[in-house]
Short mmCIF file of C-alpha atoms and ligand atoms in Angstrom, two decimals:
data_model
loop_
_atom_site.label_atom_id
_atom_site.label_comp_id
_atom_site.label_asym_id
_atom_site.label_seq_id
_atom_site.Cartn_x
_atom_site.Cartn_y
_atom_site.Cartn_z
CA UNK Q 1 -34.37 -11.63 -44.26
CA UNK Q 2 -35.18 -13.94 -41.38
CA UNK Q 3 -31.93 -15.66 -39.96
CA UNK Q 4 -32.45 -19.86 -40.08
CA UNK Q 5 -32.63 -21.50 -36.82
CA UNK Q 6 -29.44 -23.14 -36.17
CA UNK Q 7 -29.97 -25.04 -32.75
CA UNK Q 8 -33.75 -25.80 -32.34
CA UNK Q 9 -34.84 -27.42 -29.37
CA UNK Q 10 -38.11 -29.16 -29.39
CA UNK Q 11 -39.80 -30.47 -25.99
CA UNK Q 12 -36.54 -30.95 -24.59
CA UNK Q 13 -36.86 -33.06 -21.34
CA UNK Q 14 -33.27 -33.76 -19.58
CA UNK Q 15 -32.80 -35.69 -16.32
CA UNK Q 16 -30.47 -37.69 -13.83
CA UNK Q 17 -31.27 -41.02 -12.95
CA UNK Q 18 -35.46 -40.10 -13.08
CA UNK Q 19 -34.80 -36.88 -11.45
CA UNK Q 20 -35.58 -34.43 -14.56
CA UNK Q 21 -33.49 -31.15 -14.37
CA UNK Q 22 -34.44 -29.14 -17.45
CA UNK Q 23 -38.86 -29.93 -18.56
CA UNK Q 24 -40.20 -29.63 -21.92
CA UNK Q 25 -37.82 -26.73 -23.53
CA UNK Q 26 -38.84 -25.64 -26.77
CA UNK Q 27 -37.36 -22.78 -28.97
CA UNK Q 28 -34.36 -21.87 -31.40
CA UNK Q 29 -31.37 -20.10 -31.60
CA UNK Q 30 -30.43 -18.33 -35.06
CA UNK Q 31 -27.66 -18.17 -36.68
CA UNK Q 32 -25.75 -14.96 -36.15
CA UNK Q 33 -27.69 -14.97 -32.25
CA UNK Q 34 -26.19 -13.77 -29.10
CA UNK Q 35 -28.57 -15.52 -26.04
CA UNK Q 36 -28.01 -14.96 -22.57
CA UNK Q 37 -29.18 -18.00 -20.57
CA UNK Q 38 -29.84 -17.15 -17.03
CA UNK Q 39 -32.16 -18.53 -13.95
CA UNK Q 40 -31.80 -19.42 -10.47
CA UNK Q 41 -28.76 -22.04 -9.14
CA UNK Q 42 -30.17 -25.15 -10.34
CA UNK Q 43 -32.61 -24.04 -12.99
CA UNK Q 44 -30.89 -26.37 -15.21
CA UNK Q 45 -29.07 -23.90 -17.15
CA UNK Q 46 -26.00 -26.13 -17.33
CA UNK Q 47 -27.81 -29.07 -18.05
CA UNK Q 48 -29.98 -27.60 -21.03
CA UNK Q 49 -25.97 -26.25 -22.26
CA UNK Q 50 -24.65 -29.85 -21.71
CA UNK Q 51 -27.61 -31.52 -23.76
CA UNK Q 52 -27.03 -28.63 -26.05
CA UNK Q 53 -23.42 -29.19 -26.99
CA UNK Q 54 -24.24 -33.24 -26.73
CA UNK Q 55 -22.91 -34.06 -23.77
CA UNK Q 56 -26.09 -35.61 -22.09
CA UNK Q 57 -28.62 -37.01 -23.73
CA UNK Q 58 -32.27 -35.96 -23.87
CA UNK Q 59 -34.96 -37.97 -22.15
CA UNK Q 60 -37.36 -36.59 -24.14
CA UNK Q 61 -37.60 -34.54 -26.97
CA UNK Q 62 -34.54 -33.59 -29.51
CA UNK Q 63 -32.12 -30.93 -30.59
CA UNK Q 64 -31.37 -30.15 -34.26
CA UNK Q 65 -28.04 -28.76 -35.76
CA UNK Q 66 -28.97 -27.30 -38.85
CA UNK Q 67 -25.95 -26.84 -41.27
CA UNK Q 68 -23.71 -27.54 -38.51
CA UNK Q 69 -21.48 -30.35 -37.14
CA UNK Q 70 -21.88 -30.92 -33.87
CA UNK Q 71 -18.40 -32.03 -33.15
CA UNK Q 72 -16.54 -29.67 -35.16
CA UNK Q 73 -18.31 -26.54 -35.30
CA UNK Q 74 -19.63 -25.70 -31.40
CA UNK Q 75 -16.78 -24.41 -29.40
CA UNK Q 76 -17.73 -25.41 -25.61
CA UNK Q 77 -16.45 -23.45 -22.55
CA UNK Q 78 -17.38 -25.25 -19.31
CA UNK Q 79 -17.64 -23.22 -15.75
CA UNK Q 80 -14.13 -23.40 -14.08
CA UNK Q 81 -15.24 -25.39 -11.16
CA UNK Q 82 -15.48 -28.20 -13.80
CA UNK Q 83 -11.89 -27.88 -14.63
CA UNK Q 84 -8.86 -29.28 -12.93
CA UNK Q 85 -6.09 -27.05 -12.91
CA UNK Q 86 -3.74 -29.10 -10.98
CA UNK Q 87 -2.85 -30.98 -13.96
CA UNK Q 88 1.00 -29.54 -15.29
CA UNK Q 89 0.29 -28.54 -18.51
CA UNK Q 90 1.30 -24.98 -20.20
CA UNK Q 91 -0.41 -22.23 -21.19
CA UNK Q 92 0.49 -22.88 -24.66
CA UNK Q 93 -0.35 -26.62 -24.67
CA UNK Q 94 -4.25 -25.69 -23.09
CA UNK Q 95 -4.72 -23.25 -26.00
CA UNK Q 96 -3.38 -25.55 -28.97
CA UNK Q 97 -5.25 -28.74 -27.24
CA UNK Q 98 -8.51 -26.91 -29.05
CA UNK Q 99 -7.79 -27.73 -31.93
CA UNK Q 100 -7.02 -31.45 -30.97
CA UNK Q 101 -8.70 -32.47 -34.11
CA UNK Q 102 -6.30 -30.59 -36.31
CA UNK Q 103 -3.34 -32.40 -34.28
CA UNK Q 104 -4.56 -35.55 -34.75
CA UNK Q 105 -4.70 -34.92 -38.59
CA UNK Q 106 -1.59 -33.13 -38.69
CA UNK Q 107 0.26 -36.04 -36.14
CA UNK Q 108 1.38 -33.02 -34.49
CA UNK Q 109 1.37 -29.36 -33.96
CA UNK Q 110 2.05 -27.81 -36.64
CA UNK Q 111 4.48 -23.74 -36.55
CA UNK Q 112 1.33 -22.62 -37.95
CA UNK Q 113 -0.76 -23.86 -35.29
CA UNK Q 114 1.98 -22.20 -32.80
CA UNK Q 115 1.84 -19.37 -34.41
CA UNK Q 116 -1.56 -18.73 -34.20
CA UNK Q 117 -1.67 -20.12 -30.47
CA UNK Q 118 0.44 -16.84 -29.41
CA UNK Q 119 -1.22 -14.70 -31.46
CA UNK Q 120 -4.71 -15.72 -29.60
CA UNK Q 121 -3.12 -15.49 -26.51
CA UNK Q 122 -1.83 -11.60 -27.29
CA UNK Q 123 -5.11 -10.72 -28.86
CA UNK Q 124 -6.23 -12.45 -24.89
CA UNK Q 125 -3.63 -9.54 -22.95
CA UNK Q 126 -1.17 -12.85 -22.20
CA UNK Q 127 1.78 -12.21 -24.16
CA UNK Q 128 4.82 -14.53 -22.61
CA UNK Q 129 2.66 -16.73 -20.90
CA UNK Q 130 2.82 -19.85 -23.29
CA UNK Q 131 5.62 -21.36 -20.90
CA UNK Q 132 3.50 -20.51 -17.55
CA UNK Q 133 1.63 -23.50 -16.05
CA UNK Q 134 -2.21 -22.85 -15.89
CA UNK Q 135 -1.82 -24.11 -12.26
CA UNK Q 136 0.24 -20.87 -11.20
CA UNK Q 137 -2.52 -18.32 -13.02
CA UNK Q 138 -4.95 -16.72 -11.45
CA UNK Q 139 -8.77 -16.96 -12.21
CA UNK Q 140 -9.22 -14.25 -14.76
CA UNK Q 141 -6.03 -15.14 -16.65
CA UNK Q 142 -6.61 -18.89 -16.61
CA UNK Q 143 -10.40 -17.77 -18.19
CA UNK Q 144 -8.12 -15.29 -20.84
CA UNK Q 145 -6.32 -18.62 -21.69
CA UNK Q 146 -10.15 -20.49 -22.14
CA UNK Q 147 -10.71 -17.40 -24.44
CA UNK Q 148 -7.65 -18.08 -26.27
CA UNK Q 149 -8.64 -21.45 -27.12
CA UNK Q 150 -11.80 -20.43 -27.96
CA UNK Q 151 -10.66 -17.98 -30.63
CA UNK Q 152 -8.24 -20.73 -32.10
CA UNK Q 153 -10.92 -22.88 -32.57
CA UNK Q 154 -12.53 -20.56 -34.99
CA UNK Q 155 -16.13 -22.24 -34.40
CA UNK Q 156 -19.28 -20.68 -35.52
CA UNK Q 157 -21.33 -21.55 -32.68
CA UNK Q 158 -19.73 -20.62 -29.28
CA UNK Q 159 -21.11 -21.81 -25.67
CA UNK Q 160 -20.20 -20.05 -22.54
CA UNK Q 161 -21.05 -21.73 -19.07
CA UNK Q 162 -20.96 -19.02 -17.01
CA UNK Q 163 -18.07 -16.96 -18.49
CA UNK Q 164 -17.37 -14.37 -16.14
CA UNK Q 165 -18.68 -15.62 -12.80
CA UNK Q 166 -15.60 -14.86 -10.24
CA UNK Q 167 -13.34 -13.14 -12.79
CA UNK Q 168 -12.35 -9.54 -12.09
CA UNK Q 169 -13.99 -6.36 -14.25
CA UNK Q 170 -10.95 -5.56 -16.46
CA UNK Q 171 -10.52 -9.27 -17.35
CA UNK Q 172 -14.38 -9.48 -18.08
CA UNK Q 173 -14.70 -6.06 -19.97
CA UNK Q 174 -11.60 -7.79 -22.49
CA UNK Q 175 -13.33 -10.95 -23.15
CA UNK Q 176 -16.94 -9.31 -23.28
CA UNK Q 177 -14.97 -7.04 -26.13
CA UNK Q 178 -14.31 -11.11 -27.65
CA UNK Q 179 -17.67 -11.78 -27.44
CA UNK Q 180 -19.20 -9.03 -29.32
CA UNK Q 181 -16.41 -9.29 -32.02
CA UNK Q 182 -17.59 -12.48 -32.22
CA UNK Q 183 -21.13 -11.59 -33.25
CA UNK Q 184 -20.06 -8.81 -35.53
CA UNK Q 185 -18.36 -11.90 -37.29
CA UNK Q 186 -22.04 -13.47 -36.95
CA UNK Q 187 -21.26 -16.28 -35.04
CA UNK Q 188 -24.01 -17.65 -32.46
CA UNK Q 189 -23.11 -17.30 -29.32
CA UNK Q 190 -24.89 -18.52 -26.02
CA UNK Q 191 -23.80 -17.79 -22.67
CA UNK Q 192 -24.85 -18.80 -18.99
CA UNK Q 193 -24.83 -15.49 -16.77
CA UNK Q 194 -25.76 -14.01 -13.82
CA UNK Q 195 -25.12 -10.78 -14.22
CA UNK Q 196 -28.53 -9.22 -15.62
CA UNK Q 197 -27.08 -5.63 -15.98
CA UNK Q 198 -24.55 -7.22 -18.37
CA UNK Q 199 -27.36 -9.00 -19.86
CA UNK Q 200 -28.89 -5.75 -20.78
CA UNK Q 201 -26.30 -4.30 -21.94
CA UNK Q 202 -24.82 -6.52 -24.24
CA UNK Q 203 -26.97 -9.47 -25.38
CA UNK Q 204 -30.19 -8.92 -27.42
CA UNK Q 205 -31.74 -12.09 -26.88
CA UNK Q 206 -32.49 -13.84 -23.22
CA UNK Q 207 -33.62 -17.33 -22.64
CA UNK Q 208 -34.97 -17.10 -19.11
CA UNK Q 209 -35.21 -20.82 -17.60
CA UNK Q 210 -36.26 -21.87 -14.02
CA UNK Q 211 -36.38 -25.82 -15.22
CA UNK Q 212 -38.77 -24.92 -17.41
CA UNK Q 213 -38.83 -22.16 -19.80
CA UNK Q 214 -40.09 -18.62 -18.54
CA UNK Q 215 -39.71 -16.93 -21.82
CA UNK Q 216 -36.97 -16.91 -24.32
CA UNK Q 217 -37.07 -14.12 -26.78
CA UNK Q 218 -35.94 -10.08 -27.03
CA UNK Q 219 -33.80 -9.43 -23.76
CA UNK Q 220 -36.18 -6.58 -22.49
CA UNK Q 221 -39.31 -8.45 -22.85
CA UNK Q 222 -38.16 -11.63 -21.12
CA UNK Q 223 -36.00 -9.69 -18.28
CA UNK Q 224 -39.61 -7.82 -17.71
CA UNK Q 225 -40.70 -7.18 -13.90
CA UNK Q 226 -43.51 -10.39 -14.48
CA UNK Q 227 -41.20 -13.09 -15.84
CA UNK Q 228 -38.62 -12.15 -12.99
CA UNK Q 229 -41.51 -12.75 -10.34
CA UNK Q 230 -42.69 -16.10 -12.17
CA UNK Q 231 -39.19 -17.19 -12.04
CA UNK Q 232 -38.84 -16.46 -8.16
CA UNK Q 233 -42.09 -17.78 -7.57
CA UNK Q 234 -40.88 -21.25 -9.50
CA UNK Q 235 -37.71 -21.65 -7.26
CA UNK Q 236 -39.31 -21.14 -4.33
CA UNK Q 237 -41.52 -24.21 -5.34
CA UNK Q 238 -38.63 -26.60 -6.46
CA UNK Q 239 -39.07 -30.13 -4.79
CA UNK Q 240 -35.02 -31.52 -5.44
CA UNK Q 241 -36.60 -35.31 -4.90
CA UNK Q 242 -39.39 -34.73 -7.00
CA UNK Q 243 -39.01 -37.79 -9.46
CA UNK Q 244 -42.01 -37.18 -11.88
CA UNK Q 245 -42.12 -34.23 -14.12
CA UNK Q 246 -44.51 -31.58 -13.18
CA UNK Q 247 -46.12 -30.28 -16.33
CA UNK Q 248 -46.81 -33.93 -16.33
CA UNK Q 249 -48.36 -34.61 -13.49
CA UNK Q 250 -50.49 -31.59 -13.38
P1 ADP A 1 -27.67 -24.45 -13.03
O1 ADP A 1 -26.55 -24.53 -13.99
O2 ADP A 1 -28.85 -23.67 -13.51
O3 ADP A 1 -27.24 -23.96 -11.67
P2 ADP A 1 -27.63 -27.35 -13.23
O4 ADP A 1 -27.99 -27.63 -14.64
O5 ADP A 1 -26.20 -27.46 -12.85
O6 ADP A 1 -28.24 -25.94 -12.80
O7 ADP A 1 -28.44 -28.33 -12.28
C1 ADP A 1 -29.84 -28.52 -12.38
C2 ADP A 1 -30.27 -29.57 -11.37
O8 ADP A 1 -29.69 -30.83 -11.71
C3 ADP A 1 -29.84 -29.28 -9.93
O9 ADP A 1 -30.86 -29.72 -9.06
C4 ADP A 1 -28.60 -30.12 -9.77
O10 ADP A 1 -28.41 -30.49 -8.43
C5 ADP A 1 -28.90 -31.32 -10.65
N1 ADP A 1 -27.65 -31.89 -11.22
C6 ADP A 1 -26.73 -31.23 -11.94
N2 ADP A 1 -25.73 -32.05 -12.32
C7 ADP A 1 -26.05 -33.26 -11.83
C8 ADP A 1 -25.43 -34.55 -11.89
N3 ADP A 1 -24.27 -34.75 -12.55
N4 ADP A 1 -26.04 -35.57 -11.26
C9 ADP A 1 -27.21 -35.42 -10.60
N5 ADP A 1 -27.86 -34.22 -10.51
C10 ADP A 1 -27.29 -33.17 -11.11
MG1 MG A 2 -24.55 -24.05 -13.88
#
């Protein structure tokens, strides 16, 4: 059986101000997918995330959830440089917040909820740590804690923004186990990452952007000698004042 598309993108154009940072994207993501999104720094990879999860809005072009709610079912993890940690707040507290919905509903967090919050955060190696303040944990924990959340949040589409950029190899190797329980579960999961070994390894499907789409499809075909030479070629190329688009203008 073919799986259904459950994001598809369709001439996705997504800019700031006029400046467009992600040029006529088309494609889909099935259900049950695992994608690796990678590219140069500033292909637009965490733009074409952003307008993804509904954070910015397209210029041009759409994206359709099929069978999903945007709000409730796409569990977003942003790249820690977007994140304040200097804000007190627990370890605990940061992995319940994801289910803020639930709270609201509830008027409060629930045993249950509590419950399962330290359960995610042993199944994350952070036993104990609900009390800790996320300010006093170092990067791979603090991402171990993001994980947590994640899991509580039991969504069946996931979104990593580059996941394990700056996080040490045992912390990564524990949340890369996450990730492919994840798919065996079927969820669809799409990450940013840099890592193209990693990408090899453990995600079958690569979307391979440089503001516009290389190729998006099996990981070995698009991570092929040609694309990667396209892409470098692209970068090179990249005008950051250019206003107009330049599929357009050609
Ligand atoms: P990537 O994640 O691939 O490194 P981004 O999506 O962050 O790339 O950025 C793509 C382009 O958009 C870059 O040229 C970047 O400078 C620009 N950009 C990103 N965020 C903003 C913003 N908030 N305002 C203006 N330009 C932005
Ligand atoms: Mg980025």
């Amino acid at each position: 059986m073919i799986p259904a598309p459950v994001i598809s993108i369709e001439n996705l154009t997504v800019t700031y101000g006029r400046r467009p940072a992600v040029h006529h994207v088309e494609g889909c993501f099935d259900s049950g997918s695992l994608t690796a999104i990678v590219g140069p720094n500033g292909a637009g990879k965490s733009t074409l995330m952003k307008a993804v999860v509904g954070l910015l809005a397209p210029a041009e072009g759409c994206i359709r959830w099929d069978g999903i709610d945007r709000l409730r079912d796409i569990a977003y993890l942003p790249q820690q440089a977007e994140i304040d940690r200097s804000f007190p707040i627990t370890v605990g507290d940061t992995v319940v917040a994801g289910c803020w919905r639930e709270i609201g509903v509830l008027r409060g967090v629930t045993p249950v909820l509590w419950r399962r919050a330290i359960e995610a955060l042993s199944a994350v190696g952070l036993e104990g740590f609900g009390r800790r303040l996320i300010g006093s944990l170092s990067a791979g924990q603090f991402q171990r804690v993001l994980f947590a959340r994640l899991l509580l949040q039991e969504a069946p589409v996931i979104l990593l923004d580059e996941p394990f950029t700056a996080i040490d190899g045992r912390t990564t190797a524990d949340l890369l186990a996450l990730v492919r329980r994840w798919h065996g579960e079927s969820k669809t999961i799409i990450a940013i990452l840099h890592d193209f070994d990693l990408v090899r390894e453990y995600f079958p499907m690569t979307l391979l952007l440089a503001r516009e789409l290389i190729a998006w499809g099996p990981t070995r075909e698009v991570l092929a000698p040609a694309n990667l030479l396209v892409m470098r070629r692209m970068s090179e190329q990249w005008d950051d004042d250019a206003v107009t688009c330049s599929r357009r203008a050609a």
